[in-house]
Amino acid sequence: MKETEKIIHDFTERLKQTEEYKLYVKKRSRVQEYPGLREEINEFRRRNYMLQKSEGELFDEIDAFEREYEEFRANPVVEEYLQAELAVCRMMQEIYAEIAEAVDLDLWQVQT
């Protein structure tokens, strides 16, 4: 195993021991107990992503989206899962930012 592969393996194993990840796995398992719920969550995520990716004035679209999914998000299984997922995503963002800051590649010096 290459040195970087070992470092990555060790690091990911440690990440799996964090409270954020353990909670996410627990909430993900709970979602799996409900047939079709995973697909509904994926559709919610897909539509949310497309809305966020859109350009222009989106106040009305966002408002309509939130109203449409209000009852869905009121489901504790859904909401707890999405919150746990968000916590893991934020943790990953922090990790990426720390790595980018720590590894000086002088990318800002590149000129075309």
Coordinates of C-alpha atoms in Angstrom, one line a residue:
M1 CA 0.0 0.0 0.0
K2 CA 1.3 3.4 -0.9
E3 CA 2.0 5.9 1.9
T4 CA -0.9 8.2 0.8
E5 CA -3.3 5.3 0.5
K6 CA -2.4 4.2 4.1
I7 CA -2.9 7.8 5.3
I8 CA -6.2 8.1 3.6
H9 CA -7.4 4.7 4.9
D10 CA -6.4 5.6 8.5
F11 CA -8.0 9.0 8.2
T12 CA -11.3 7.7 6.9
E13 CA -11.4 5.0 9.5
R14 CA -11.0 7.8 12.2
L15 CA -13.7 9.9 10.5
K16 CA -16.1 6.9 10.8
Q17 CA -15.6 7.1 14.5
T18 CA -16.7 10.7 14.9
E19 CA -20.0 11.4 16.6
E20 CA -21.3 13.2 13.4
Y21 CA -20.7 10.2 11.2
K22 CA -22.0 7.7 13.8
L23 CA -25.2 9.7 14.1
Y24 CA -25.5 9.9 10.3
V25 CA -25.2 6.1 10.0
K26 CA -27.9 5.7 12.7
K27 CA -30.3 8.1 11.0
R28 CA -29.6 6.5 7.5
S29 CA -30.5 3.1 8.9
R30 CA -33.7 4.6 10.3
V31 CA -34.7 5.9 6.8
Q32 CA -34.1 2.5 5.3
E33 CA -36.9 1.1 7.6
Y34 CA -39.5 3.0 5.5
P35 CA -39.9 1.7 2.0
G36 CA -39.7 4.5 -0.6
L37 CA -38.5 7.1 1.8
R38 CA -34.9 7.1 0.5
E39 CA -36.2 7.8 -3.0
E40 CA -38.4 10.7 -1.7
I41 CA -35.4 12.2 0.1
N42 CA -33.3 11.8 -3.1
E43 CA -36.0 13.6 -5.1
F44 CA -36.1 16.4 -2.5
R45 CA -32.3 16.7 -2.7
R46 CA -32.3 16.7 -6.5
R47 CA -35.0 19.4 -6.7
N48 CA -33.3 21.5 -4.0
Y49 CA -30.0 21.2 -5.8
M50 CA -31.5 22.3 -9.1
L51 CA -33.2 25.2 -7.5
Q52 CA -29.9 26.4 -5.8
K53 CA -28.1 26.0 -9.1
S54 CA -30.6 28.2 -10.9
E55 CA -29.9 31.8 -11.6
G56 CA -32.0 34.9 -11.3
E57 CA -34.7 35.9 -8.9
L58 CA -35.8 32.8 -7.1
F59 CA -37.8 34.0 -4.2
D60 CA -41.1 32.7 -5.5
E61 CA -39.7 29.4 -6.5
I62 CA -37.9 28.9 -3.2
D63 CA -41.1 29.8 -1.3
A64 CA -43.1 27.3 -3.4
F65 CA -40.5 24.6 -2.9
E66 CA -40.5 25.1 0.9
R67 CA -44.3 25.1 1.0
E68 CA -44.4 21.9 -1.1
Y69 CA -42.0 20.1 1.2
E70 CA -43.1 21.5 4.5
E71 CA -45.0 18.4 5.5
F72 CA -42.3 16.2 4.2
R73 CA -39.7 18.0 6.3
A74 CA -42.0 17.8 9.4
N75 CA -41.4 14.0 9.4
P76 CA -38.9 13.5 12.2
V77 CA -37.2 10.7 10.4
V78 CA -36.6 12.9 7.4
E79 CA -35.6 16.0 9.3
E80 CA -33.2 14.1 11.6
Y81 CA -31.6 12.3 8.7
L82 CA -31.1 15.6 6.7
Q83 CA -29.7 17.3 9.7
A84 CA -27.2 14.5 10.4
E85 CA -26.3 14.4 6.7
L86 CA -25.7 18.2 6.8
A87 CA -23.4 17.9 9.8
V88 CA -21.3 15.3 8.0
C89 CA -21.2 17.5 4.9
R90 CA -20.1 20.5 7.0
M91 CA -17.4 18.4 8.6
M92 CA -16.1 17.3 5.2
Q93 CA -16.1 20.9 4.0
E94 CA -14.0 21.9 7.0
I95 CA -11.6 19.1 6.3
Y96 CA -11.3 20.1 2.6
A97 CA -10.6 23.7 3.6
E98 CA -8.0 22.7 6.1
I99 CA -6.2 20.5 3.6
A100 CA -6.3 23.2 0.9
E101 CA -4.9 25.7 3.4
A102 CA -2.2 23.4 4.6
V103 CA -1.0 22.3 1.2
D104 CA 0.7 25.2 -0.5
L105 CA 0.4 24.7 -4.2
D106 CA 0.9 28.3 -5.3
L107 CA -2.1 28.0 -7.6
W108 CA -2.8 31.7 -7.3
Q109 CA 0.5 32.3 -9.2
V110 CA -0.7 30.4 -12.3
Q111 CA -1.3 32.8 -15.3
T112 CA -2.8 31.9 -18.6

